[in-house]
């Protein structure tokens, strides 16, 4: 079956612009996660959705970052007033239930964001 | 703090050599432990996992054993292949209010030469 998909695959933007990154999880997966991967910081957790609610937003680095999930499916990560330090690969993952600590997270290919 | 520490890389081996990539973690309670792999140009894939102490995860000839007493989850393979060249990430997932969050190590780059 289809895996996690993300769009766009690459995004180049100018400092100060807003960007939206999209994630389509595996069908039937109730849990969805956003991470980012950068050279300096490695892989960092951003936010976790269970259904449409986000019980853990602890990784969002500032109030410029927000995310929503609708219909228990697609999620959008929005970065307002982008800064150069926001440049990274943004990864989305989904898992079947999310409530079991052994639940496997399946990752998408990522969106590479470059802020000029 | 709550962290995962991997041995520093990069690691360069000849084909058929033995591989060990060390991973240790700090956590309260009993997290689940994972190894993910990122092949060149591809996304993160789960390689193996273990959810309780003394469990052994295995896949594609790789193995790792959950050692509670040493808080470790070292990755091993008896005979590496060129196709194993990739970046390997150790990760943990705690219970309680941190159910969702995977905490990753910094990654270890493995290069296998023919």
PDB file of C-alpha atoms in Angstrom:
ATOM      1  CA  UNK A   1       0.000   0.000   0.000  1.00  0.00           C
ATOM      2  CA  UNK A   2       0.914   3.668  -0.197  1.00  0.00           C
ATOM      3  CA  UNK A   3       3.320   5.025   2.332  1.00  0.00           C
ATOM      4  CA  UNK A   4       3.505   8.437   3.940  1.00  0.00           C
ATOM      5  CA  UNK A   5       3.691  11.167   1.332  1.00  0.00           C
ATOM      6  CA  UNK A   6       4.852  14.750   1.728  1.00  0.00           C
ATOM      7  CA  UNK A   7       4.698  17.796  -0.481  1.00  0.00           C
ATOM      8  CA  UNK A   8       6.474  19.687  -1.771  1.00  0.00           C
ATOM      9  CA  UNK A   9       9.670  17.632  -1.862  1.00  0.00           C
ATOM     10  CA  UNK A  10      11.718  20.813  -2.031  1.00  0.00           C
ATOM     11  CA  UNK A  11      10.846  24.370  -1.079  1.00  0.00           C
ATOM     12  CA  UNK A  12      13.023  27.432  -1.464  1.00  0.00           C
ATOM     13  CA  UNK A  13      11.721  30.608   0.099  1.00  0.00           C
ATOM     14  CA  UNK A  14      12.911  34.043   1.096  1.00  0.00           C
ATOM     15  CA  UNK A  15      13.442  35.055   4.676  1.00  0.00           C
ATOM     16  CA  UNK A  16      10.256  36.486   6.148  1.00  0.00           C
ATOM     17  CA  UNK A  17       7.843  34.531   3.927  1.00  0.00           C
ATOM     18  CA  UNK A  18       5.343  31.985   5.232  1.00  0.00           C
ATOM     19  CA  UNK A  19       5.479  28.344   4.091  1.00  0.00           C
ATOM     20  CA  UNK A  20       3.099  25.402   4.334  1.00  0.00           C
ATOM     21  CA  UNK A  21       4.261  21.815   4.294  1.00  0.00           C
ATOM     22  CA  UNK A  22       1.813  18.979   3.736  1.00  0.00           C
ATOM     23  CA  UNK A  23       1.745  15.398   4.988  1.00  0.00           C
ATOM     24  CA  UNK A  24      -0.536  12.556   3.887  1.00  0.00           C
ATOM     25  CA  UNK A  25      -0.250   9.697   6.379  1.00  0.00           C
ATOM     26  CA  UNK A  26      -0.806   6.031   5.715  1.00  0.00           C
ATOM     27  CA  UNK A  27      -4.526   5.366   5.438  1.00  0.00           C
ATOM     28  CA  UNK A  28      -6.015   4.267   8.750  1.00  0.00           C
ATOM     29  CA  UNK A  29      -3.154   5.569  10.889  1.00  0.00           C
ATOM     30  CA  UNK A  30      -4.513   7.634  13.761  1.00  0.00           C
ATOM     31  CA  UNK A  31      -1.203   9.036  14.976  1.00  0.00           C
ATOM     32  CA  UNK A  32       0.877  11.565  13.028  1.00  0.00           C
ATOM     33  CA  UNK A  33       4.208  13.171  13.893  1.00  0.00           C
ATOM     34  CA  UNK A  34       6.394  15.958  12.580  1.00  0.00           C
ATOM     35  CA  UNK A  35      10.172  15.972  12.990  1.00  0.00           C
ATOM     36  CA  UNK A  36      12.935  17.998  11.430  1.00  0.00           C
ATOM     37  CA  UNK A  37      16.412  16.941  10.451  1.00  0.00           C
ATOM     38  CA  UNK A  38      19.230  19.445  10.274  1.00  0.00           C
ATOM     39  CA  UNK A  39      23.000  19.176  10.282  1.00  0.00           C
ATOM     40  CA  UNK A  40      23.444  21.014  13.534  1.00  0.00           C
ATOM     41  CA  UNK A  41      20.570  19.567  15.540  1.00  0.00           C
ATOM     42  CA  UNK A  42      20.085  16.070  14.163  1.00  0.00           C
ATOM     43  CA  UNK A  43      16.570  14.648  14.234  1.00  0.00           C
ATOM     44  CA  UNK A  44      14.208  16.650  16.453  1.00  0.00           C
ATOM     45  CA  UNK A  45      10.606  15.967  17.390  1.00  0.00           C
ATOM     46  CA  UNK A  46       8.204  18.822  16.686  1.00  0.00           C
ATOM     47  CA  UNK A  47       4.589  17.759  17.314  1.00  0.00           C
ATOM     48  CA  UNK A  48       2.399  14.675  17.732  1.00  0.00           C
ATOM     49  CA  UNK A  49      -1.251  14.301  16.677  1.00  0.00           C
ATOM     50  CA  UNK A  50      -3.647  11.672  17.940  1.00  0.00           C
ATOM     51  CA  UNK A  51      -6.582  12.032  15.596  1.00  0.00           C
ATOM     52  CA  UNK A  52      -7.101  15.751  15.128  1.00  0.00           C
ATOM     53  CA  UNK A  53      -5.788  16.802  18.520  1.00  0.00           C
ATOM     54  CA  UNK A  54      -2.174  17.460  19.439  1.00  0.00           C
ATOM     55  CA  UNK A  55      -1.405  16.175  22.954  1.00  0.00           C
ATOM     56  CA  UNK A  56       2.297  16.961  22.564  1.00  0.00           C
ATOM     57  CA  UNK A  57       3.478  20.189  20.936  1.00  0.00           C
ATOM     58  CA  UNK A  58       6.588  20.402  23.074  1.00  0.00           C
ATOM     59  CA  UNK A  59       9.033  20.342  20.164  1.00  0.00           C
ATOM     60  CA  UNK A  60       7.739  23.359  18.256  1.00  0.00           C
ATOM     61  CA  UNK A  61      10.690  25.754  18.440  1.00  0.00           C
ATOM     62  CA  UNK A  62       8.743  29.032  18.483  1.00  0.00           C
ATOM     63  CA  UNK A  63       5.281  30.490  18.017  1.00  0.00           C
ATOM     64  CA  UNK A  64       6.106  30.960  14.334  1.00  0.00           C
ATOM     65  CA  UNK A  65       5.520  27.224  13.963  1.00  0.00           C
ATOM     66  CA  UNK A  66       2.038  25.735  13.969  1.00  0.00           C
ATOM     67  CA  UNK A  67       0.406  22.580  12.698  1.00  0.00           C
ATOM     68  CA  UNK A  68      -3.066  21.260  12.199  1.00  0.00           C
ATOM     69  CA  UNK A  69      -4.664  18.022  11.182  1.00  0.00           C
ATOM     70  CA  UNK A  70      -8.092  17.712   9.689  1.00  0.00           C
ATOM     71  CA  UNK A  71     -10.385  14.724   9.228  1.00  0.00           C
ATOM     72  CA  UNK A  72      -7.919  12.571  11.099  1.00  0.00           C
ATOM     73  CA  UNK A  73      -5.819  12.460   7.956  1.00  0.00           C
ATOM     74  CA  UNK A  74      -3.849  15.207   6.213  1.00  0.00           C
ATOM     75  CA  UNK A  75      -1.654  17.501   8.272  1.00  0.00           C
ATOM     76  CA  UNK A  76      -0.151  20.877   7.464  1.00  0.00           C
ATOM     77  CA  UNK A  77       2.890  22.370   9.165  1.00  0.00           C
ATOM     78  CA  UNK A  78       3.030  26.150   8.794  1.00  0.00           C
ATOM     79  CA  UNK A  79       6.089  28.264   9.414  1.00  0.00           C
ATOM     80  CA  UNK A  80       5.449  32.007   9.529  1.00  0.00           C
ATOM     81  CA  UNK A  81       8.068  34.673   8.868  1.00  0.00           C
ATOM     82  CA  UNK A  82      10.708  32.080   7.994  1.00  0.00           C
ATOM     83  CA  UNK A  83      14.265  32.520   9.207  1.00  0.00           C
ATOM     84  CA  UNK A  84      17.459  31.031   7.834  1.00  0.00           C
ATOM     85  CA  UNK A  85      17.749  28.748  10.852  1.00  0.00           C
ATOM     86  CA  UNK A  86      14.478  27.130   9.780  1.00  0.00           C
ATOM     87  CA  UNK A  87      16.314  25.525   6.840  1.00  0.00           C
ATOM     88  CA  UNK A  88      16.104  21.766   7.358  1.00  0.00           C
ATOM     89  CA  UNK A  89      14.404  18.622   6.115  1.00  0.00           C
ATOM     90  CA  UNK A  90      10.934  18.357   7.638  1.00  0.00           C
ATOM     91  CA  UNK A  91       9.838  14.764   8.136  1.00  0.00           C
ATOM     92  CA  UNK A  92       6.363  13.450   8.725  1.00  0.00           C
ATOM     93  CA  UNK A  93       5.613  10.023  10.191  1.00  0.00           C
ATOM     94  CA  UNK A  94       2.465   8.104  10.997  1.00  0.00           C
ATOM     95  CA  UNK A  95       1.634   5.092  13.126  1.00  0.00           C
ATOM     96  CA  UNK A  96      -1.403   2.904  13.561  1.00  0.00           C
ATOM     97  CA  UNK A  97      -2.499   3.835  17.052  1.00  0.00           C
ATOM     98  CA  UNK A  98       0.139   5.987  18.716  1.00  0.00           C
ATOM     99  CA  UNK A  99      -0.867   4.929  22.207  1.00  0.00           C
ATOM    100  CA  UNK A 100       1.508   1.969  22.487  1.00  0.00           C
ATOM    101  CA  UNK A 101       5.148   2.815  23.039  1.00  0.00           C
ATOM    102  CA  UNK A 102       6.106  -0.060  20.739  1.00  0.00           C
ATOM    103  CA  UNK A 103       3.996   1.295  17.882  1.00  0.00           C
ATOM    104  CA  UNK A 104       6.137   1.669  14.739  1.00  0.00           C
ATOM    105  CA  UNK A 105       6.375   5.083  13.096  1.00  0.00           C
ATOM    106  CA  UNK A 106       6.616   5.106   9.292  1.00  0.00           C
ATOM    107  CA  UNK A 107       8.369   8.084   7.780  1.00  0.00           C
ATOM    108  CA  UNK A 108       7.744  10.044   4.621  1.00  0.00           C
ATOM    109  CA  UNK A 109      10.503  11.196   2.252  1.00  0.00           C
ATOM    110  CA  UNK A 110      10.599  14.676   3.767  1.00  0.00           C
ATOM    111  CA  UNK A 111      10.382  18.260   2.532  1.00  0.00           C
ATOM    112  CA  UNK A 112      13.707  20.036   2.142  1.00  0.00           C
ATOM    113  CA  UNK A 113      13.187  23.673   3.128  1.00  0.00           C
ATOM    114  CA  UNK A 114      15.783  26.267   2.201  1.00  0.00           C
ATOM    115  CA  UNK A 115      15.376  29.806   3.489  1.00  0.00           C
ATOM    116  CA  UNK A 116      17.492  32.334   1.601  1.00  0.00           C
TER     117      UNK A 116
ATOM    118  CA  UNK B   1      18.297  14.476  30.794  1.00  0.00           C
ATOM    119  CA  UNK B   2      16.346  12.301  28.424  1.00  0.00           C
ATOM    120  CA  UNK B   3      18.715  11.340  25.623  1.00  0.00           C
ATOM    121  CA  UNK B   4      20.120   8.767  23.224  1.00  0.00           C
ATOM    122  CA  UNK B   5      23.858   8.617  22.556  1.00  0.00           C
ATOM    123  CA  UNK B   6      25.428   6.790  19.631  1.00  0.00           C
ATOM    124  CA  UNK B   7      29.055   6.082  18.952  1.00  0.00           C
ATOM    125  CA  UNK B   8      30.631   8.743  16.869  1.00  0.00           C
ATOM    126  CA  UNK B   9      31.215   8.000  13.224  1.00  0.00           C
ATOM    127  CA  UNK B  10      31.819   7.790  10.478  1.00  0.00           C
ATOM    128  CA  UNK B  11      32.493   4.051  10.440  1.00  0.00           C
ATOM    129  CA  UNK B  12      34.325   2.582   7.455  1.00  0.00           C
ATOM    130  CA  UNK B  13      34.544  -1.178   6.992  1.00  0.00           C
ATOM    131  CA  UNK B  14      35.482  -3.691   4.345  1.00  0.00           C
ATOM    132  CA  UNK B  15      32.855  -6.049   3.015  1.00  0.00           C
ATOM    133  CA  UNK B  16      32.244  -9.074   5.280  1.00  0.00           C
ATOM    134  CA  UNK B  17      33.631  -7.298   8.355  1.00  0.00           C
ATOM    135  CA  UNK B  18      31.840  -7.382  11.719  1.00  0.00           C
ATOM    136  CA  UNK B  19      29.841  -4.291  12.632  1.00  0.00           C
ATOM    137  CA  UNK B  20      28.994  -2.834  16.024  1.00  0.00           C
ATOM    138  CA  UNK B  21      27.375   0.561  16.501  1.00  0.00           C
ATOM    139  CA  UNK B  22      26.980   1.429  20.155  1.00  0.00           C
ATOM    140  CA  UNK B  23      23.857   3.085  21.527  1.00  0.00           C
ATOM    141  CA  UNK B  24      23.046   4.025  25.103  1.00  0.00           C
ATOM    142  CA  UNK B  25      20.059   5.879  26.490  1.00  0.00           C
ATOM    143  CA  UNK B  26      18.831   7.656  29.566  1.00  0.00           C
ATOM    144  CA  UNK B  27      15.213   7.355  30.580  1.00  0.00           C
ATOM    145  CA  UNK B  28      12.899   6.838  33.449  1.00  0.00           C
ATOM    146  CA  UNK B  29      10.928   3.642  33.224  1.00  0.00           C
ATOM    147  CA  UNK B  30      11.185   1.250  30.319  1.00  0.00           C
ATOM    148  CA  UNK B  31      11.184   2.835  26.895  1.00  0.00           C
ATOM    149  CA  UNK B  32      10.872   0.995  23.603  1.00  0.00           C
ATOM    150  CA  UNK B  33      14.055   1.057  21.541  1.00  0.00           C
ATOM    151  CA  UNK B  34      14.481   1.278  17.780  1.00  0.00           C
ATOM    152  CA  UNK B  35      17.108   1.330  15.063  1.00  0.00           C
ATOM    153  CA  UNK B  36      16.217   3.269  11.936  1.00  0.00           C
ATOM    154  CA  UNK B  37      18.276   3.351   8.734  1.00  0.00           C
ATOM    155  CA  UNK B  38      18.515   6.042   6.067  1.00  0.00           C
ATOM    156  CA  UNK B  39      19.944   4.825   2.756  1.00  0.00           C
ATOM    157  CA  UNK B  40      21.406   7.432   0.378  1.00  0.00           C
ATOM    158  CA  UNK B  41      18.618   9.493  -1.170  1.00  0.00           C
ATOM    159  CA  UNK B  42      15.895   7.647   0.739  1.00  0.00           C
ATOM    160  CA  UNK B  43      13.733   8.260   3.791  1.00  0.00           C
ATOM    161  CA  UNK B  44      14.044   6.804   7.275  1.00  0.00           C
ATOM    162  CA  UNK B  45      13.099   3.147   7.540  1.00  0.00           C
ATOM    163  CA  UNK B  46      12.627   1.037  10.627  1.00  0.00           C
ATOM    164  CA  UNK B  47      15.374  -1.588  10.807  1.00  0.00           C
ATOM    165  CA  UNK B  48      14.444  -3.322  14.071  1.00  0.00           C
ATOM    166  CA  UNK B  49      12.942  -2.707  17.487  1.00  0.00           C
ATOM    167  CA  UNK B  50      12.635  -4.112  21.012  1.00  0.00           C
ATOM    168  CA  UNK B  51       9.943  -3.188  23.464  1.00  0.00           C
ATOM    169  CA  UNK B  52      11.112  -4.727  26.746  1.00  0.00           C
ATOM    170  CA  UNK B  53      14.243  -5.747  28.576  1.00  0.00           C
ATOM    171  CA  UNK B  54      16.191  -8.694  27.127  1.00  0.00           C
ATOM    172  CA  UNK B  55      14.195  -8.595  23.883  1.00  0.00           C
ATOM    173  CA  UNK B  56      16.293  -9.020  20.747  1.00  0.00           C
ATOM    174  CA  UNK B  57      15.270  -7.227  17.583  1.00  0.00           C
ATOM    175  CA  UNK B  58      16.551  -8.594  14.279  1.00  0.00           C
ATOM    176  CA  UNK B  59      16.195  -7.874  10.579  1.00  0.00           C
ATOM    177  CA  UNK B  60      18.339  -8.246   7.432  1.00  0.00           C
ATOM    178  CA  UNK B  61      21.129  -9.877   9.443  1.00  0.00           C
ATOM    179  CA  UNK B  62      21.244  -7.021  11.963  1.00  0.00           C
ATOM    180  CA  UNK B  63      20.571  -7.636  15.657  1.00  0.00           C
ATOM    181  CA  UNK B  64      20.248  -5.552  18.812  1.00  0.00           C
ATOM    182  CA  UNK B  65      19.449  -6.648  22.368  1.00  0.00           C
ATOM    183  CA  UNK B  66      17.662  -4.426  24.901  1.00  0.00           C
ATOM    184  CA  UNK B  67      19.990  -4.349  27.928  1.00  0.00           C
ATOM    185  CA  UNK B  68      18.278  -2.666  30.865  1.00  0.00           C
ATOM    186  CA  UNK B  69      21.215  -3.093  33.227  1.00  0.00           C
ATOM    187  CA  UNK B  70      23.566  -1.181  30.933  1.00  0.00           C
ATOM    188  CA  UNK B  71      20.842   0.989  29.292  1.00  0.00           C
ATOM    189  CA  UNK B  72      22.149  -0.030  25.891  1.00  0.00           C
ATOM    190  CA  UNK B  73      20.869  -1.213  22.526  1.00  0.00           C
ATOM    191  CA  UNK B  74      23.965  -1.858  20.431  1.00  0.00           C
ATOM    192  CA  UNK B  75      23.503  -2.729  16.756  1.00  0.00           C
ATOM    193  CA  UNK B  76      25.515  -5.665  15.347  1.00  0.00           C
ATOM    194  CA  UNK B  77      25.915  -7.484  12.076  1.00  0.00           C
ATOM    195  CA  UNK B  78      28.249 -10.377  11.507  1.00  0.00           C
ATOM    196  CA  UNK B  79      29.153  -9.683   7.877  1.00  0.00           C
ATOM    197  CA  UNK B  80      28.406  -6.318   6.294  1.00  0.00           C
ATOM    198  CA  UNK B  81      27.765  -5.730   2.612  1.00  0.00           C
ATOM    199  CA  UNK B  82      28.343  -2.693   0.413  1.00  0.00           C
ATOM    200  CA  UNK B  83      24.560  -2.273   0.298  1.00  0.00           C
ATOM    201  CA  UNK B  84      24.546  -1.674   4.082  1.00  0.00           C
ATOM    202  CA  UNK B  85      26.212   1.709   3.549  1.00  0.00           C
ATOM    203  CA  UNK B  86      23.782   4.176   5.117  1.00  0.00           C
ATOM    204  CA  UNK B  87      23.170   6.352   8.172  1.00  0.00           C
ATOM    205  CA  UNK B  88      21.949   4.458  11.235  1.00  0.00           C
ATOM    206  CA  UNK B  89      19.879   6.108  13.969  1.00  0.00           C
ATOM    207  CA  UNK B  90      19.169   4.703  17.406  1.00  0.00           C
ATOM    208  CA  UNK B  91      15.931   5.954  18.969  1.00  0.00           C
ATOM    209  CA  UNK B  92      13.784   5.482  22.036  1.00  0.00           C
ATOM    210  CA  UNK B  93      10.151   6.035  22.790  1.00  0.00           C
ATOM    211  CA  UNK B  94       8.979   6.416  26.360  1.00  0.00           C
ATOM    212  CA  UNK B  95       5.531   5.815  27.738  1.00  0.00           C
ATOM    213  CA  UNK B  96       3.324   8.140  29.761  1.00  0.00           C
ATOM    214  CA  UNK B  97       2.845  11.607  28.358  1.00  0.00           C
ATOM    215  CA  UNK B  98       5.702  11.054  25.892  1.00  0.00           C
ATOM    216  CA  UNK B  99       3.945   8.302  23.994  1.00  0.00           C
ATOM    217  CA  UNK B 100       4.281  10.077  20.684  1.00  0.00           C
ATOM    218  CA  UNK B 101       7.819  11.301  20.776  1.00  0.00           C
ATOM    219  CA  UNK B 102      10.814   9.457  19.363  1.00  0.00           C
ATOM    220  CA  UNK B 103      14.138  10.692  20.712  1.00  0.00           C
ATOM    221  CA  UNK B 104      16.973  10.007  18.269  1.00  0.00           C
ATOM    222  CA  UNK B 105      20.696   9.661  18.593  1.00  0.00           C
ATOM    223  CA  UNK B 106      22.884  11.761  16.356  1.00  0.00           C
ATOM    224  CA  UNK B 107      23.255   9.102  13.675  1.00  0.00           C
ATOM    225  CA  UNK B 108      26.244   7.029  12.568  1.00  0.00           C
ATOM    226  CA  UNK B 109      27.408   7.052   8.967  1.00  0.00           C
ATOM    227  CA  UNK B 110      28.497   3.595   7.799  1.00  0.00           C
ATOM    228  CA  UNK B 111      30.491   3.125   4.615  1.00  0.00           C
ATOM    229  CA  UNK B 112      31.316  -0.395   3.435  1.00  0.00           C
ATOM    230  CA  UNK B 113      33.995  -0.843   0.772  1.00  0.00           C
ATOM    231  CA  UNK B 114      34.213  -3.868  -1.553  1.00  0.00           C
TER     232      UNK B 114
END
